[in-house]
Amino acid sequence: MDIFEWIQQTLAPEACTSASLIYEHMASQSGSSLPIIYQPFDPNAKGHWRDRGAALDFVLSTHSINGRVLDFGPGDGWPALIIAPKVAEVVGVEGSQRRVGVCRANAARLDVTNVSFHYVEPGAPLPFEDSSFDAVVAASSVEQTPDPRATLAEFHRVLRPGGRLRLRYEVLARYRGGEERDLWLMTVTDDRTRLILYDRHVDEGYVVQVGITFALPVSRLIRELGGEDDALAFEDLTIERLTALRDTVTDVGLCTTAHPSGCILAAWLTEIGFRQVFPTHDGIYVAGELYEQLPVAGRPSSLAAIDTYLRPIVAVASDLPAPLTNDPAITAVK
């Protein structure tokens, strides 16, 4: 019997959203790794350059300087807290109560005052009037909603005429060839660990996600499931090992998320009524490549200098057409 079939038949998982399956259990969605929000910006770290390129991309591609921006799915407050100094107001919407609390705490700690965060039940209409935002940004969050197409339609509704949506999305094809089935371990408390299993149906465009919480510390769970050196792979899992731990299971959840391709997303956006829909290159990748190409001595050494250097390049890249098959971002204009 297949492991996912066994879980369905034996553990009777409760149907849930990805918010309750994963994000409600995380103290930090980013593992406290975000520059500026959790760490001082390091001009010698490629990841920090990529993060800055991504944030600049959201502002420049949406033409939202001095505008009112909706950030859909900010997680730990990203990009809301990073783009806030460049816009008039940011409103963050989350489907996880815990994420809202984390975002608000980070905003208070960083003294960012032109941002607010709100809980909206996954799949529910956005609690905002028509044409009330100048821009909407969504970083790989639409595919975590129960109905991605309905979510895009809500973005269209709340955008003012001429307003822009900047959408980044996850392409399942990147997992083809060995990563279709995968796992992730999340420490909930010192003595509770959540095992997240992924069953990615690449060609069909959806992912089955299962979350199992064990009343065991992570190190012991790894050993019991056959892992070594504090690492566990999907191939280590067996029905026999899971059966032996059944008495330690405290809860099990299951959700299925749709992951539409770029072509499908672009078609939906056009059908919904956006008058322009175009995929472009993404500032996150451009910034990372620039970091690699610049000699150490030639790299800007401060955040302000990096912004000055990156801004015109990201502005061009985020408006430069790219094939949908290259995992670009999409801009849509109402």
PDB file of C-alpha atoms in Angstrom, residues 85-282:
ATOM      1  CA  PRO A  85       9.236  53.024   3.564  1.00  0.00           C
ATOM      2  CA  LYS A  86       8.743  53.436  -0.204  1.00  0.00           C
ATOM      3  CA  VAL A  87       4.931  53.581  -0.312  1.00  0.00           C
ATOM      4  CA  ALA A  88       2.162  55.473   1.465  1.00  0.00           C
ATOM      5  CA  GLU A  89       0.551  52.471   3.144  1.00  0.00           C
ATOM      6  CA  VAL A  90       0.748  48.684   3.110  1.00  0.00           C
ATOM      7  CA  VAL A  91      -2.107  46.429   4.167  1.00  0.00           C
ATOM      8  CA  GLY A  92      -1.147  42.791   4.746  1.00  0.00           C
ATOM      9  CA  VAL A  93      -3.705  39.976   4.554  1.00  0.00           C
ATOM     10  CA  GLU A  94      -3.064  36.548   6.058  1.00  0.00           C
ATOM     11  CA  GLY A  95      -5.073  33.332   6.314  1.00  0.00           C
ATOM     12  CA  SER A  96      -3.264  32.378   9.529  1.00  0.00           C
ATOM     13  CA  GLN A  97      -3.964  34.072  12.857  1.00  0.00           C
ATOM     14  CA  ARG A  98      -0.476  33.223  14.055  1.00  0.00           C
ATOM     15  CA  ARG A  99       1.130  34.826  11.029  1.00  0.00           C
ATOM     16  CA  VAL A 100      -0.854  38.003  11.636  1.00  0.00           C
ATOM     17  CA  GLY A 101       0.476  38.110  15.196  1.00  0.00           C
ATOM     18  CA  VAL A 102       4.057  37.610  14.020  1.00  0.00           C
ATOM     19  CA  CYS A 103       3.700  40.325  11.362  1.00  0.00           C
ATOM     20  CA  ARG A 104       2.286  42.804  13.877  1.00  0.00           C
ATOM     21  CA  ALA A 105       5.029  42.039  16.405  1.00  0.00           C
ATOM     22  CA  ASN A 106       7.726  42.531  13.773  1.00  0.00           C
ATOM     23  CA  ALA A 107       6.168  45.829  12.669  1.00  0.00           C
ATOM     24  CA  ALA A 108       6.133  47.074  16.257  1.00  0.00           C
ATOM     25  CA  ARG A 109       9.710  45.969  16.892  1.00  0.00           C
ATOM     26  CA  LEU A 110      10.910  47.701  13.711  1.00  0.00           C
ATOM     27  CA  ASP A 111       8.701  50.756  14.362  1.00  0.00           C
ATOM     28  CA  VAL A 112       7.052  50.561  10.938  1.00  0.00           C
ATOM     29  CA  THR A 113       3.854  52.553  11.374  1.00  0.00           C
ATOM     30  CA  ASN A 114       2.322  52.764   7.885  1.00  0.00           C
ATOM     31  CA  VAL A 115       1.481  49.070   7.724  1.00  0.00           C
ATOM     32  CA  SER A 116      -1.368  46.987   9.120  1.00  0.00           C
ATOM     33  CA  PHE A 117      -2.050  43.253   9.095  1.00  0.00           C
ATOM     34  CA  HIS A 118      -5.403  41.511   9.013  1.00  0.00           C
ATOM     35  CA  TYR A 119      -6.686  37.961   9.285  1.00  0.00           C
ATOM     36  CA  VAL A 120      -8.987  36.834   6.485  1.00  0.00           C
ATOM     37  CA  GLU A 121     -10.281  33.283   6.461  1.00  0.00           C
ATOM     38  CA  PRO A 122      -8.763  31.371   3.521  1.00  0.00           C
ATOM     39  CA  GLY A 123     -11.074  31.578   0.533  1.00  0.00           C
ATOM     40  CA  ALA A 124     -13.182  34.410   1.960  1.00  0.00           C
ATOM     41  CA  PRO A 125     -13.674  37.661   0.006  1.00  0.00           C
ATOM     42  CA  LEU A 126     -11.247  40.426   0.858  1.00  0.00           C
ATOM     43  CA  PRO A 127     -12.781  42.866   3.387  1.00  0.00           C
ATOM     44  CA  PHE A 128     -12.035  45.955   1.296  1.00  0.00           C
ATOM     45  CA  GLU A 129     -14.075  48.211  -0.948  1.00  0.00           C
ATOM     46  CA  ASP A 130     -13.840  48.100  -4.720  1.00  0.00           C
ATOM     47  CA  SER A 131     -10.964  50.087  -6.268  1.00  0.00           C
ATOM     48  CA  SER A 132      -9.327  50.764  -2.887  1.00  0.00           C
ATOM     49  CA  PHE A 133      -5.683  49.859  -3.690  1.00  0.00           C
ATOM     50  CA  ASP A 134      -3.088  51.176  -6.110  1.00  0.00           C
ATOM     51  CA  ALA A 135      -1.220  47.860  -6.204  1.00  0.00           C
ATOM     52  CA  VAL A 136      -1.394  44.246  -5.064  1.00  0.00           C
ATOM     53  CA  VAL A 137       1.679  42.088  -4.472  1.00  0.00           C
ATOM     54  CA  ALA A 138       1.601  38.325  -3.937  1.00  0.00           C
ATOM     55  CA  ALA A 139       4.741  36.254  -3.388  1.00  0.00           C
ATOM     56  CA  SER A 140       3.945  32.559  -3.997  1.00  0.00           C
ATOM     57  CA  SER A 141       0.782  32.860  -1.916  1.00  0.00           C
ATOM     58  CA  VAL A 142      -2.085  32.597  -4.403  1.00  0.00           C
ATOM     59  CA  GLU A 143      -1.513  28.865  -4.882  1.00  0.00           C
ATOM     60  CA  GLN A 144      -1.984  28.353  -1.132  1.00  0.00           C
ATOM     61  CA  THR A 145      -5.602  29.531  -1.309  1.00  0.00           C
ATOM     62  CA  PRO A 146      -8.571  27.185  -1.734  1.00  0.00           C
ATOM     63  CA  ASP A 147      -9.515  28.785  -5.089  1.00  0.00           C
ATOM     64  CA  PRO A 148      -6.653  30.640  -6.821  1.00  0.00           C
ATOM     65  CA  ARG A 149      -8.852  31.962  -9.634  1.00  0.00           C
ATOM     66  CA  ALA A 150     -11.329  33.476  -7.170  1.00  0.00           C
ATOM     67  CA  THR A 151      -8.408  35.082  -5.317  1.00  0.00           C
ATOM     68  CA  LEU A 152      -7.193  36.709  -8.536  1.00  0.00           C
ATOM     69  CA  ALA A 153     -10.701  38.011  -9.176  1.00  0.00           C
ATOM     70  CA  GLU A 154     -10.668  39.619  -5.718  1.00  0.00           C
ATOM     71  CA  PHE A 155      -7.382  41.337  -6.569  1.00  0.00           C
ATOM     72  CA  HIS A 156      -9.023  42.773  -9.690  1.00  0.00           C
ATOM     73  CA  ARG A 157     -11.987  44.008  -7.658  1.00  0.00           C
ATOM     74  CA  VAL A 158      -9.965  45.872  -5.027  1.00  0.00           C
ATOM     75  CA  LEU A 159      -7.526  47.446  -7.503  1.00  0.00           C
ATOM     76  CA  ARG A 160      -8.306  50.915  -8.801  1.00  0.00           C
ATOM     77  CA  PRO A 161      -8.462  51.359 -12.596  1.00  0.00           C
ATOM     78  CA  GLY A 162      -4.860  51.393 -13.794  1.00  0.00           C
ATOM     79  CA  GLY A 163      -3.688  49.635 -10.643  1.00  0.00           C
ATOM     80  CA  ARG A 164      -1.175  46.815 -10.941  1.00  0.00           C
ATOM     81  CA  LEU A 165      -0.818  43.297  -9.625  1.00  0.00           C
ATOM     82  CA  ARG A 166       2.649  41.742  -9.303  1.00  0.00           C
ATOM     83  CA  LEU A 167       2.414  37.995  -8.956  1.00  0.00           C
ATOM     84  CA  ARG A 168       5.164  35.497  -8.232  1.00  0.00           C
ATOM     85  CA  TYR A 169       4.216  31.857  -8.346  1.00  0.00           C
ATOM     86  CA  GLU A 170       5.655  28.405  -7.762  1.00  0.00           C
ATOM     87  CA  VAL A 171       6.162  26.219 -10.820  1.00  0.00           C
ATOM     88  CA  LEU A 172       5.706  22.538 -10.026  1.00  0.00           C
ATOM     89  CA  ALA A 173       7.882  21.502 -12.967  1.00  0.00           C
ATOM     90  CA  ARG A 174      10.954  22.380 -10.913  1.00  0.00           C
ATOM     91  CA  TYR A 175      10.261  19.298  -8.781  1.00  0.00           C
ATOM     92  CA  ARG A 176      10.077  16.909 -11.707  1.00  0.00           C
ATOM     93  CA  GLY A 177      12.599  14.089 -11.727  1.00  0.00           C
ATOM     94  CA  GLY A 178      12.916  13.040  -8.096  1.00  0.00           C
ATOM     95  CA  GLU A 179      11.313  15.656  -5.849  1.00  0.00           C
ATOM     96  CA  GLU A 180       7.685  14.919  -6.586  1.00  0.00           C
ATOM     97  CA  ARG A 181       7.448  13.323  -3.153  1.00  0.00           C
ATOM     98  CA  ASP A 182       9.232  15.046  -0.327  1.00  0.00           C
ATOM     99  CA  LEU A 183       9.056  15.821   3.374  1.00  0.00           C
ATOM    100  CA  TRP A 184       9.853  18.566   5.825  1.00  0.00           C
ATOM    101  CA  LEU A 185      10.236  18.426   9.619  1.00  0.00           C
ATOM    102  CA  MET A 186       9.025  21.317  11.747  1.00  0.00           C
ATOM    103  CA  THR A 187       9.773  21.679  15.455  1.00  0.00           C
ATOM    104  CA  VAL A 188       6.536  22.746  17.150  1.00  0.00           C
ATOM    105  CA  THR A 189       7.821  22.565  20.752  1.00  0.00           C
ATOM    106  CA  ASP A 190      10.776  20.813  22.358  1.00  0.00           C
ATOM    107  CA  ASP A 191       8.737  17.610  22.605  1.00  0.00           C
ATOM    108  CA  ARG A 192       6.432  17.920  19.575  1.00  0.00           C
ATOM    109  CA  THR A 193       7.410  17.661  15.908  1.00  0.00           C
ATOM    110  CA  ARG A 194       5.285  18.086  12.789  1.00  0.00           C
ATOM    111  CA  LEU A 195       6.058  15.978   9.724  1.00  0.00           C
ATOM    112  CA  ILE A 196       4.888  17.568   6.465  1.00  0.00           C
ATOM    113  CA  LEU A 197       4.614  15.264   3.458  1.00  0.00           C
ATOM    114  CA  TYR A 198       4.260  16.482  -0.120  1.00  0.00           C
ATOM    115  CA  ASP A 199       2.813  14.522  -3.028  1.00  0.00           C
ATOM    116  CA  ARG A 200       3.288  16.768  -6.067  1.00  0.00           C
ATOM    117  CA  HIS A 201       1.296  15.926  -9.169  1.00  0.00           C
ATOM    118  CA  VAL A 202       3.332  17.979 -11.611  1.00  0.00           C
ATOM    119  CA  ASP A 203       1.422  17.346 -14.825  1.00  0.00           C
ATOM    120  CA  GLU A 204      -1.982  17.689 -13.173  1.00  0.00           C
ATOM    121  CA  GLY A 205      -1.011  20.907 -11.361  1.00  0.00           C
ATOM    122  CA  TYR A 206      -1.852  20.108  -7.759  1.00  0.00           C
ATOM    123  CA  VAL A 207      -0.150  19.085  -4.507  1.00  0.00           C
ATOM    124  CA  VAL A 208      -1.445  16.867  -1.715  1.00  0.00           C
ATOM    125  CA  GLN A 209       0.020  17.990   1.622  1.00  0.00           C
ATOM    126  CA  VAL A 210      -0.230  15.992   4.836  1.00  0.00           C
ATOM    127  CA  GLY A 211       0.772  17.227   8.291  1.00  0.00           C
ATOM    128  CA  ILE A 212       1.284  14.739  11.140  1.00  0.00           C
ATOM    129  CA  THR A 213       2.191  15.947  14.629  1.00  0.00           C
ATOM    130  CA  PHE A 214       4.115  13.505  16.827  1.00  0.00           C
ATOM    131  CA  ALA A 215       4.578  13.853  20.580  1.00  0.00           C
ATOM    132  CA  LEU A 216       8.312  13.361  20.088  1.00  0.00           C
ATOM    133  CA  PRO A 217      11.319  15.689  19.839  1.00  0.00           C
ATOM    134  CA  VAL A 218      12.651  16.056  16.323  1.00  0.00           C
ATOM    135  CA  SER A 219      15.875  14.123  16.905  1.00  0.00           C
ATOM    136  CA  ARG A 220      14.041  11.082  18.253  1.00  0.00           C
ATOM    137  CA  LEU A 221      11.447  11.196  15.466  1.00  0.00           C
ATOM    138  CA  ILE A 222      14.207  11.149  12.879  1.00  0.00           C
ATOM    139  CA  ARG A 223      15.773   8.085  14.513  1.00  0.00           C
ATOM    140  CA  GLU A 224      12.456   6.263  14.839  1.00  0.00           C
ATOM    141  CA  LEU A 225      11.642   6.871  11.170  1.00  0.00           C
ATOM    142  CA  GLY A 226      14.992   5.561   9.977  1.00  0.00           C
ATOM    143  CA  GLY A 227      16.922   8.747   9.393  1.00  0.00           C
ATOM    144  CA  GLU A 228      20.583   9.242  10.119  1.00  0.00           C
ATOM    145  CA  ASP A 229      22.778  12.166  11.167  1.00  0.00           C
ATOM    146  CA  ASP A 230      19.752  14.316  12.018  1.00  0.00           C
ATOM    147  CA  ALA A 231      18.449  13.999   8.435  1.00  0.00           C
ATOM    148  CA  LEU A 232      15.356  12.252   7.135  1.00  0.00           C
ATOM    149  CA  ALA A 233      14.416  11.541   3.527  1.00  0.00           C
ATOM    150  CA  PHE A 234      11.076  10.519   2.080  1.00  0.00           C
ATOM    151  CA  GLU A 235      12.653   7.207   1.084  1.00  0.00           C
ATOM    152  CA  ASP A 236      13.249   6.449   4.784  1.00  0.00           C
ATOM    153  CA  LEU A 237       9.535   6.354   5.515  1.00  0.00           C
ATOM    154  CA  THR A 238       7.787   3.027   5.681  1.00  0.00           C
ATOM    155  CA  ILE A 239       4.306   2.035   6.742  1.00  0.00           C
ATOM    156  CA  GLU A 240       5.862  -0.214   9.389  1.00  0.00           C
ATOM    157  CA  ARG A 241       7.785   2.650  10.999  1.00  0.00           C
ATOM    158  CA  LEU A 242       4.780   4.963  10.904  1.00  0.00           C
ATOM    159  CA  THR A 243       2.600   2.245  12.404  1.00  0.00           C
ATOM    160  CA  ALA A 244       5.032   1.796  15.297  1.00  0.00           C
ATOM    161  CA  LEU A 245       4.667   5.511  16.119  1.00  0.00           C
ATOM    162  CA  ARG A 246       0.915   5.685  15.789  1.00  0.00           C
ATOM    163  CA  ASP A 247       0.339   6.091  19.516  1.00  0.00           C
ATOM    164  CA  THR A 248       2.474   9.255  19.516  1.00  0.00           C
ATOM    165  CA  VAL A 249       0.394  10.975  16.812  1.00  0.00           C
ATOM    166  CA  THR A 250      -1.614  13.899  18.196  1.00  0.00           C
ATOM    167  CA  ASP A 251      -3.226  15.296  15.052  1.00  0.00           C
ATOM    168  CA  VAL A 252      -3.246  14.782  11.281  1.00  0.00           C
ATOM    169  CA  GLY A 253      -4.339  17.228   8.598  1.00  0.00           C
ATOM    170  CA  LEU A 254      -4.576  17.081   4.834  1.00  0.00           C
ATOM    171  CA  CYS A 255      -5.032  19.721   2.192  1.00  0.00           C
ATOM    172  CA  THR A 256      -4.812  19.815  -1.577  1.00  0.00           C
ATOM    173  CA  THR A 257      -3.562  22.977  -3.260  1.00  0.00           C
ATOM    174  CA  ALA A 258      -3.852  23.926  -6.925  1.00  0.00           C
ATOM    175  CA  HIS A 259      -0.686  25.158  -8.625  1.00  0.00           C
ATOM    176  CA  PRO A 260      -1.692  26.635 -11.983  1.00  0.00           C
ATOM    177  CA  SER A 261       1.020  27.141 -14.567  1.00  0.00           C
ATOM    178  CA  GLY A 262       2.034  30.588 -15.762  1.00  0.00           C
ATOM    179  CA  CYS A 263       0.019  30.077 -18.941  1.00  0.00           C
ATOM    180  CA  ILE A 264      -3.106  29.249 -16.949  1.00  0.00           C
ATOM    181  CA  LEU A 265      -2.581  32.189 -14.581  1.00  0.00           C
ATOM    182  CA  ALA A 266      -2.158  34.572 -17.507  1.00  0.00           C
ATOM    183  CA  ALA A 267      -5.318  33.223 -19.161  1.00  0.00           C
ATOM    184  CA  TRP A 268      -7.308  33.591 -15.942  1.00  0.00           C
ATOM    185  CA  LEU A 269      -6.105  37.162 -15.405  1.00  0.00           C
ATOM    186  CA  THR A 270      -7.211  38.092 -18.915  1.00  0.00           C
ATOM    187  CA  GLU A 271     -10.602  36.400 -18.479  1.00  0.00           C
ATOM    188  CA  ILE A 272     -11.117  38.170 -15.143  1.00  0.00           C
ATOM    189  CA  GLY A 273     -10.744  41.526 -16.879  1.00  0.00           C
ATOM    190  CA  PHE A 274      -7.176  42.760 -16.528  1.00  0.00           C
ATOM    191  CA  ARG A 275      -6.502  44.817 -19.665  1.00  0.00           C
ATOM    192  CA  GLN A 276      -2.785  43.986 -19.764  1.00  0.00           C
ATOM    193  CA  VAL A 277      -1.108  40.771 -18.616  1.00  0.00           C
ATOM    194  CA  PHE A 278       2.574  40.213 -19.249  1.00  0.00           C
ATOM    195  CA  PRO A 279       5.256  37.931 -17.757  1.00  0.00           C
ATOM    196  CA  THR A 280       8.620  39.523 -17.093  1.00  0.00           C
ATOM    197  CA  HIS A 281      11.979  38.785 -15.555  1.00  0.00           C
ATOM    198  CA  ASP A 282      12.158  39.010 -11.772  1.00  0.00           C
TER     199      ASP A 282
END
